[in-house]
Amino acid sequence: GALVKSRIIADCVVVGGQVVEEWLVRDGAGFAVALGMAPADMAAMLVAADRTVLGHSGYFTPARDVAGAYQPRLSDDPVAARYADGWRRIWDEATPAAIRTLYAQGAAVTLPGGGIANGWGEIDRFVIAYLAALPGAAFRVHSLTINRAPDHPVRIAMRWSLDGTHAGHGAFGSPGGAPLHIMGINHAQLWGDRVVAEWILVDEVAVHKQRLDHASHDQFQR
């Protein structure tokens, strides 16, 4: 009887009023927290269920992707390009100091798991936790779209990925050397050249599934 709230963002291709391709990210950690579970514990439960039903653990990685006909586009709008470049500086170049250039001082950022980071300091702590877990990870922007309307903030949607090895203590517990693929989708609102509100969506339960899957295979091989 628990009330469950979990965000979902989808990057869709629509042709003739029908969705023909879709990249969907759900906030698995938010779902787990709403049920009173740790995301890692929910991941362990799902890994066991997957293996019973499918014979293997199910989660998305580039190796499991099925290529579609649609080629994602990156907006050449200078504001969208600046937003994506800010993310590259923070995540690909591991430069958290760039947060102060990209975000307004009082920016509100909704995080995986339902948390909210208010201001530079809390955004920095979120970023550092991910970068610490995946030192040297490769960041890539896959889709970038901008929408403008009079008397409204500029709105940007971006689909991105982060690939690396779980080699550090950070967002995902003790490092076990697992190769991790993180697919994320952001919605951001900007006034002027600064982000004032942002929604970052990552399925952290899926990330934990990759980590646990690697650990169990490693233990089996020993």
PDB file of C-alpha atoms in Angstrom:
ATOM      1  CA  GLY A   1       0.000   0.000   0.000  1.00  0.00           C
ATOM      2  CA  ALA A   2       3.001   2.350  -0.172  1.00  0.00           C
ATOM      3  CA  LEU A   3       2.712   5.466  -2.322  1.00  0.00           C
ATOM      4  CA  VAL A   4       5.389   5.242  -5.007  1.00  0.00           C
ATOM      5  CA  LYS A   5       6.651   8.203  -7.004  1.00  0.00           C
ATOM      6  CA  SER A   6       9.322   7.769  -9.640  1.00  0.00           C
ATOM      7  CA  ARG A   7      10.313   9.993 -12.555  1.00  0.00           C
ATOM      8  CA  ILE A   8      10.634   8.746 -16.129  1.00  0.00           C
ATOM      9  CA  ILE A   9      12.052  10.684 -19.072  1.00  0.00           C
ATOM     10  CA  ALA A  10      11.936   9.373 -22.634  1.00  0.00           C
ATOM     11  CA  ASP A  11      13.800  10.607 -25.706  1.00  0.00           C
ATOM     12  CA  CYS A  12      11.395   9.697 -28.512  1.00  0.00           C
ATOM     13  CA  VAL A  13      11.315   9.746 -32.291  1.00  0.00           C
ATOM     14  CA  VAL A  14       7.760  10.290 -33.538  1.00  0.00           C
ATOM     15  CA  VAL A  15       6.737   9.690 -37.148  1.00  0.00           C
ATOM     16  CA  GLY A  16       3.151  10.129 -38.275  1.00  0.00           C
ATOM     17  CA  GLY A  17       1.951  10.478 -34.702  1.00  0.00           C
ATOM     18  CA  GLN A  18       3.582   7.210 -33.587  1.00  0.00           C
ATOM     19  CA  VAL A  19       6.696   6.578 -31.530  1.00  0.00           C
ATOM     20  CA  VAL A  20       9.113   4.608 -33.716  1.00  0.00           C
ATOM     21  CA  GLU A  21      12.204   4.742 -31.486  1.00  0.00           C
ATOM     22  CA  GLU A  22      12.603   5.513 -27.811  1.00  0.00           C
ATOM     23  CA  TRP A  23      15.347   5.827 -25.226  1.00  0.00           C
ATOM     24  CA  LEU A  24      13.765   5.662 -21.785  1.00  0.00           C
ATOM     25  CA  VAL A  25      15.309   6.236 -18.367  1.00  0.00           C
ATOM     26  CA  ARG A  26      13.369   5.566 -15.176  1.00  0.00           C
ATOM     27  CA  ASP A  27      14.433   6.586 -11.700  1.00  0.00           C
ATOM     28  CA  GLY A  28      14.923   3.109 -10.289  1.00  0.00           C
ATOM     29  CA  ALA A  29      16.546   4.506  -7.152  1.00  0.00           C
ATOM     30  CA  GLY A  30      13.531   6.729  -6.518  1.00  0.00           C
ATOM     31  CA  PHE A  31      11.279   3.696  -6.850  1.00  0.00           C
ATOM     32  CA  ALA A  32      13.445   1.737  -4.396  1.00  0.00           C
ATOM     33  CA  VAL A  33      13.517   4.548  -1.840  1.00  0.00           C
ATOM     34  CA  ALA A  34       9.728   4.900  -2.028  1.00  0.00           C
ATOM     35  CA  LEU A  35       9.458   1.215  -1.105  1.00  0.00           C
ATOM     36  CA  GLY A  36      11.882   1.612   1.790  1.00  0.00           C
ATOM     37  CA  MET A  37      14.722  -0.220   0.035  1.00  0.00           C
ATOM     38  CA  ALA A  38      18.294   0.728  -0.761  1.00  0.00           C
ATOM     39  CA  PRO A  39      18.876   0.902  -4.552  1.00  0.00           C
ATOM     40  CA  ALA A  40      21.622  -1.742  -4.273  1.00  0.00           C
ATOM     41  CA  ASP A  41      19.238  -4.117  -2.468  1.00  0.00           C
ATOM     42  CA  MET A  42      16.585  -3.677  -5.147  1.00  0.00           C
ATOM     43  CA  ALA A  43      19.243  -4.329  -7.780  1.00  0.00           C
ATOM     44  CA  ALA A  44      20.223  -7.592  -6.069  1.00  0.00           C
ATOM     45  CA  MET A  45      16.584  -8.683  -5.970  1.00  0.00           C
ATOM     46  CA  LEU A  46      16.130  -7.879  -9.669  1.00  0.00           C
ATOM     47  CA  VAL A  47      19.353  -9.635 -10.677  1.00  0.00           C
ATOM     48  CA  ALA A  48      18.105 -12.817  -8.983  1.00  0.00           C
ATOM     49  CA  ALA A  49      14.687 -12.497 -10.642  1.00  0.00           C
ATOM     50  CA  ASP A  50      16.238 -11.836 -14.059  1.00  0.00           C
ATOM     51  CA  ARG A  51      18.405 -14.915 -13.843  1.00  0.00           C
ATOM     52  CA  THR A  52      15.421 -17.054 -12.892  1.00  0.00           C
ATOM     53  CA  VAL A  53      13.280 -15.790 -15.776  1.00  0.00           C
ATOM     54  CA  LEU A  54      15.814 -14.809 -18.452  1.00  0.00           C
ATOM     55  CA  GLY A  55      18.863 -16.818 -17.518  1.00  0.00           C
ATOM     56  CA  HIS A  56      20.910 -13.624 -17.238  1.00  0.00           C
ATOM     57  CA  SER A  57      20.723 -10.186 -15.660  1.00  0.00           C
ATOM     58  CA  GLY A  58      18.925  -7.607 -17.806  1.00  0.00           C
ATOM     59  CA  TYR A  59      20.157  -4.030 -18.229  1.00  0.00           C
ATOM     60  CA  PHE A  60      21.059  -1.738 -21.105  1.00  0.00           C
ATOM     61  CA  THR A  61      24.614  -1.401 -22.393  1.00  0.00           C
ATOM     62  CA  PRO A  62      25.909  -0.382 -25.847  1.00  0.00           C
ATOM     63  CA  ALA A  63      26.830  -4.024 -26.485  1.00  0.00           C
ATOM     64  CA  ARG A  64      23.164  -4.990 -26.049  1.00  0.00           C
ATOM     65  CA  ASP A  65      21.812  -2.107 -28.101  1.00  0.00           C
ATOM     66  CA  VAL A  66      19.941  -2.735 -31.343  1.00  0.00           C
ATOM     67  CA  ALA A  67      20.723  -0.019 -33.859  1.00  0.00           C
ATOM     68  CA  GLY A  68      17.712   1.798 -35.282  1.00  0.00           C
ATOM     69  CA  ALA A  69      17.222   3.883 -38.388  1.00  0.00           C
ATOM     70  CA  TYR A  70      17.165   7.203 -36.542  1.00  0.00           C
ATOM     71  CA  GLN A  71      20.381   9.167 -36.187  1.00  0.00           C
ATOM     72  CA  PRO A  72      20.177  11.409 -33.104  1.00  0.00           C
ATOM     73  CA  ARG A  73      20.847  15.078 -33.696  1.00  0.00           C
ATOM     74  CA  LEU A  74      22.869  17.611 -31.755  1.00  0.00           C
ATOM     75  CA  SER A  75      21.465  21.118 -31.858  1.00  0.00           C
ATOM     76  CA  ASP A  76      23.857  23.744 -33.203  1.00  0.00           C
ATOM     77  CA  ASP A  77      22.123  26.484 -31.210  1.00  0.00           C
ATOM     78  CA  PRO A  78      24.884  28.324 -29.301  1.00  0.00           C
ATOM     79  CA  VAL A  79      23.020  28.117 -25.974  1.00  0.00           C
ATOM     80  CA  ALA A  80      22.487  24.358 -26.340  1.00  0.00           C
ATOM     81  CA  ALA A  81      26.098  23.893 -27.432  1.00  0.00           C
ATOM     82  CA  ARG A  82      27.314  25.865 -24.430  1.00  0.00           C
ATOM     83  CA  TYR A  83      25.213  23.724 -22.088  1.00  0.00           C
ATOM     84  CA  ALA A  84      26.600  20.498 -23.570  1.00  0.00           C
ATOM     85  CA  ASP A  85      30.137  21.882 -23.441  1.00  0.00           C
ATOM     86  CA  GLY A  86      29.650  22.760 -19.776  1.00  0.00           C
ATOM     87  CA  TRP A  87      28.679  19.170 -19.075  1.00  0.00           C
ATOM     88  CA  ARG A  88      31.706  17.919 -21.012  1.00  0.00           C
ATOM     89  CA  ARG A  89      33.996  20.111 -18.923  1.00  0.00           C
ATOM     90  CA  ILE A  90      32.461  18.864 -15.696  1.00  0.00           C
ATOM     91  CA  TRP A  91      32.111  15.182 -16.563  1.00  0.00           C
ATOM     92  CA  ASP A  92      34.596  14.353 -19.332  1.00  0.00           C
ATOM     93  CA  GLU A  93      37.399  16.643 -18.211  1.00  0.00           C
ATOM     94  CA  ALA A  94      36.573  16.038 -14.524  1.00  0.00           C
ATOM     95  CA  THR A  95      36.441  19.762 -13.778  1.00  0.00           C
ATOM     96  CA  PRO A  96      33.787  20.320 -11.081  1.00  0.00           C
ATOM     97  CA  ALA A  97      34.870  23.969 -10.867  1.00  0.00           C
ATOM     98  CA  ALA A  98      32.996  24.472 -14.152  1.00  0.00           C
ATOM     99  CA  ILE A  99      29.769  24.088 -12.149  1.00  0.00           C
ATOM    100  CA  ARG A 100      30.073  27.750 -11.160  1.00  0.00           C
ATOM    101  CA  THR A 101      30.186  28.780 -14.812  1.00  0.00           C
ATOM    102  CA  LEU A 102      27.301  26.625 -16.036  1.00  0.00           C
ATOM    103  CA  TYR A 103      24.855  26.903 -13.109  1.00  0.00           C
ATOM    104  CA  ALA A 104      23.264  29.875 -11.388  1.00  0.00           C
ATOM    105  CA  GLN A 105      24.352  30.133  -7.762  1.00  0.00           C
ATOM    106  CA  GLY A 106      20.922  29.080  -6.476  1.00  0.00           C
ATOM    107  CA  ALA A 107      20.165  26.487  -9.163  1.00  0.00           C
ATOM    108  CA  ALA A 108      17.853  23.639  -8.129  1.00  0.00           C
ATOM    109  CA  VAL A 109      18.779  20.248  -9.580  1.00  0.00           C
ATOM    110  CA  THR A 110      16.591  17.168  -9.146  1.00  0.00           C
ATOM    111  CA  LEU A 111      18.803  14.098  -8.772  1.00  0.00           C
ATOM    112  CA  PRO A 112      18.420  10.330  -9.181  1.00  0.00           C
ATOM    113  CA  GLY A 113      16.703   8.868  -6.146  1.00  0.00           C
ATOM    114  CA  GLY A 114      14.418  11.865  -5.747  1.00  0.00           C
ATOM    115  CA  GLY A 115      16.927  14.116  -4.028  1.00  0.00           C
ATOM    116  CA  ILE A 116      17.403  17.799  -4.827  1.00  0.00           C
ATOM    117  CA  ALA A 117      20.699  19.663  -4.970  1.00  0.00           C
ATOM    118  CA  ASN A 118      20.335  23.351  -4.200  1.00  0.00           C
ATOM    119  CA  GLY A 119      23.235  25.544  -5.234  1.00  0.00           C
ATOM    120  CA  TRP A 120      26.823  25.003  -6.269  1.00  0.00           C
ATOM    121  CA  GLY A 121      27.971  23.112  -3.180  1.00  0.00           C
ATOM    122  CA  GLU A 122      25.323  20.387  -3.332  1.00  0.00           C
ATOM    123  CA  ILE A 123      25.654  20.008  -7.112  1.00  0.00           C
ATOM    124  CA  ASP A 124      29.399  19.638  -6.607  1.00  0.00           C
ATOM    125  CA  ARG A 125      28.902  16.836  -4.062  1.00  0.00           C
ATOM    126  CA  PHE A 126      26.720  14.898  -6.511  1.00  0.00           C
ATOM    127  CA  VAL A 127      29.271  15.266  -9.307  1.00  0.00           C
ATOM    128  CA  ILE A 128      32.236  14.337  -7.106  1.00  0.00           C
ATOM    129  CA  ALA A 129      30.496  11.138  -5.937  1.00  0.00           C
ATOM    130  CA  TYR A 130      30.068   9.948  -9.533  1.00  0.00           C
ATOM    131  CA  LEU A 131      33.541  10.992 -10.679  1.00  0.00           C
ATOM    132  CA  ALA A 132      35.120   9.325  -7.647  1.00  0.00           C
ATOM    133  CA  ALA A 133      33.355   6.046  -8.448  1.00  0.00           C
ATOM    134  CA  LEU A 134      34.369   6.138 -12.128  1.00  0.00           C
ATOM    135  CA  PRO A 135      37.786   7.815 -12.387  1.00  0.00           C
ATOM    136  CA  GLY A 136      38.700   8.584 -15.986  1.00  0.00           C
ATOM    137  CA  ALA A 137      35.205   7.796 -17.299  1.00  0.00           C
ATOM    138  CA  ALA A 138      34.323   8.820 -20.851  1.00  0.00           C
ATOM    139  CA  PHE A 139      31.385  11.201 -21.266  1.00  0.00           C
ATOM    140  CA  ARG A 140      29.448  11.495 -24.524  1.00  0.00           C
ATOM    141  CA  VAL A 141      26.441  13.539 -25.678  1.00  0.00           C
ATOM    142  CA  HIS A 142      24.068  11.540 -27.898  1.00  0.00           C
ATOM    143  CA  SER A 143      21.099  13.870 -28.386  1.00  0.00           C
ATOM    144  CA  LEU A 144      20.672  17.605 -27.799  1.00  0.00           C
ATOM    145  CA  THR A 145      17.475  19.600 -28.344  1.00  0.00           C
ATOM    146  CA  ILE A 146      16.473  23.161 -27.472  1.00  0.00           C
ATOM    147  CA  ASN A 147      13.049  24.794 -27.179  1.00  0.00           C
ATOM    148  CA  ARG A 148      12.350  28.494 -26.927  1.00  0.00           C
ATOM    149  CA  ALA A 149       9.119  30.346 -26.161  1.00  0.00           C
ATOM    150  CA  PRO A 150       8.426  34.004 -25.317  1.00  0.00           C
ATOM    151  CA  ASP A 151       8.510  34.822 -21.588  1.00  0.00           C
ATOM    152  CA  HIS A 152       9.762  31.331 -20.723  1.00  0.00           C
ATOM    153  CA  PRO A 153      13.207  30.053 -19.803  1.00  0.00           C
ATOM    154  CA  VAL A 154      15.169  28.337 -22.543  1.00  0.00           C
ATOM    155  CA  ARG A 155      14.543  24.596 -22.269  1.00  0.00           C
ATOM    156  CA  ILE A 156      17.132  22.001 -23.213  1.00  0.00           C
ATOM    157  CA  ALA A 157      16.888  18.206 -23.373  1.00  0.00           C
ATOM    158  CA  MET A 158      20.076  16.150 -23.549  1.00  0.00           C
ATOM    159  CA  ARG A 159      20.709  12.407 -23.650  1.00  0.00           C
ATOM    160  CA  TRP A 160      24.193  11.391 -22.627  1.00  0.00           C
ATOM    161  CA  SER A 161      26.300   8.483 -21.423  1.00  0.00           C
ATOM    162  CA  LEU A 162      29.170   7.903 -19.031  1.00  0.00           C
ATOM    163  CA  ASP A 163      31.354   4.808 -19.443  1.00  0.00           C
ATOM    164  CA  GLY A 164      34.099   3.747 -17.081  1.00  0.00           C
ATOM    165  CA  THR A 165      35.411   1.234 -14.589  1.00  0.00           C
ATOM    166  CA  HIS A 166      34.107   1.134 -11.036  1.00  0.00           C
ATOM    167  CA  ALA A 167      37.543   1.723  -9.556  1.00  0.00           C
ATOM    168  CA  GLY A 168      36.876   4.217  -6.772  1.00  0.00           C
ATOM    169  CA  HIS A 169      34.805   4.802  -3.666  1.00  0.00           C
ATOM    170  CA  GLY A 170      31.907   7.077  -4.496  1.00  0.00           C
ATOM    171  CA  ALA A 171      28.297   6.882  -5.593  1.00  0.00           C
ATOM    172  CA  PHE A 172      28.120   3.095  -5.995  1.00  0.00           C
ATOM    173  CA  GLY A 173      29.822   1.626  -2.949  1.00  0.00           C
ATOM    174  CA  SER A 174      33.102  -0.260  -2.695  1.00  0.00           C
ATOM    175  CA  PRO A 175      34.893  -0.541  -6.042  1.00  0.00           C
ATOM    176  CA  GLY A 176      34.915  -3.949  -7.692  1.00  0.00           C
ATOM    177  CA  GLY A 177      36.368  -3.168 -11.103  1.00  0.00           C
ATOM    178  CA  ALA A 178      33.077  -3.553 -12.973  1.00  0.00           C
ATOM    179  CA  PRO A 179      32.726  -1.863 -16.354  1.00  0.00           C
ATOM    180  CA  LEU A 180      29.738   0.456 -15.942  1.00  0.00           C
ATOM    181  CA  HIS A 181      27.571   2.131 -18.565  1.00  0.00           C
ATOM    182  CA  ILE A 182      25.384   4.989 -17.385  1.00  0.00           C
ATOM    183  CA  MET A 183      22.721   6.390 -19.700  1.00  0.00           C
ATOM    184  CA  GLY A 184      21.229   9.683 -18.585  1.00  0.00           C
ATOM    185  CA  ILE A 185      18.683  12.202 -19.808  1.00  0.00           C
ATOM    186  CA  ASN A 186      18.522  15.793 -18.610  1.00  0.00           C
ATOM    187  CA  HIS A 187      15.915  18.503 -18.883  1.00  0.00           C
ATOM    188  CA  ALA A 188      17.290  21.940 -18.083  1.00  0.00           C
ATOM    189  CA  GLN A 189      15.931  25.468 -17.886  1.00  0.00           C
ATOM    190  CA  LEU A 190      18.194  28.455 -18.446  1.00  0.00           C
ATOM    191  CA  TRP A 191      17.788  32.174 -17.880  1.00  0.00           C
ATOM    192  CA  GLY A 192      20.475  34.085 -19.705  1.00  0.00           C
ATOM    193  CA  ASP A 193      23.444  31.747 -19.929  1.00  0.00           C
ATOM    194  CA  ARG A 194      22.988  29.927 -16.602  1.00  0.00           C
ATOM    195  CA  VAL A 195      21.060  26.816 -15.612  1.00  0.00           C
ATOM    196  CA  VAL A 196      18.444  27.712 -13.000  1.00  0.00           C
ATOM    197  CA  ALA A 197      16.634  24.352 -12.864  1.00  0.00           C
ATOM    198  CA  GLU A 198      17.618  20.898 -14.050  1.00  0.00           C
ATOM    199  CA  TRP A 199      16.321  17.353 -13.848  1.00  0.00           C
ATOM    200  CA  ILE A 200      19.039  14.688 -14.131  1.00  0.00           C
ATOM    201  CA  LEU A 201      17.727  11.169 -14.599  1.00  0.00           C
ATOM    202  CA  VAL A 202      19.857   8.043 -14.267  1.00  0.00           C
ATOM    203  CA  ASP A 203      18.658   4.552 -13.367  1.00  0.00           C
ATOM    204  CA  GLU A 204      21.023   3.892 -10.479  1.00  0.00           C
ATOM    205  CA  VAL A 205      19.415   0.493  -9.873  1.00  0.00           C
ATOM    206  CA  ALA A 206      20.530  -0.538 -13.376  1.00  0.00           C
ATOM    207  CA  VAL A 207      24.044   0.671 -12.550  1.00  0.00           C
ATOM    208  CA  HIS A 208      24.077  -1.446  -9.386  1.00  0.00           C
ATOM    209  CA  LYS A 209      22.849  -4.433 -11.432  1.00  0.00           C
ATOM    210  CA  GLN A 210      25.926  -4.126 -13.651  1.00  0.00           C
ATOM    211  CA  ARG A 211      28.159  -3.919 -10.586  1.00  0.00           C
ATOM    212  CA  LEU A 212      26.577  -6.948  -8.909  1.00  0.00           C
ATOM    213  CA  ASP A 213      26.553  -8.953 -12.134  1.00  0.00           C
ATOM    214  CA  HIS A 214      30.276  -8.352 -12.555  1.00  0.00           C
ATOM    215  CA  ALA A 215      30.984  -9.282  -8.936  1.00  0.00           C
ATOM    216  CA  SER A 216      29.087 -12.571  -9.181  1.00  0.00           C
ATOM    217  CA  HIS A 217      30.801 -13.547 -12.441  1.00  0.00           C
ATOM    218  CA  ASP A 218      34.183 -12.658 -10.954  1.00  0.00           C
ATOM    219  CA  GLN A 219      33.461 -14.792  -7.888  1.00  0.00           C
ATOM    220  CA  PHE A 220      32.303 -17.702 -10.079  1.00  0.00           C
ATOM    221  CA  GLN A 221      35.494 -17.597 -12.163  1.00  0.00           C
ATOM    222  CA  ARG A 222      37.581 -17.816  -9.005  1.00  0.00           C
TER     223      ARG A 222
END
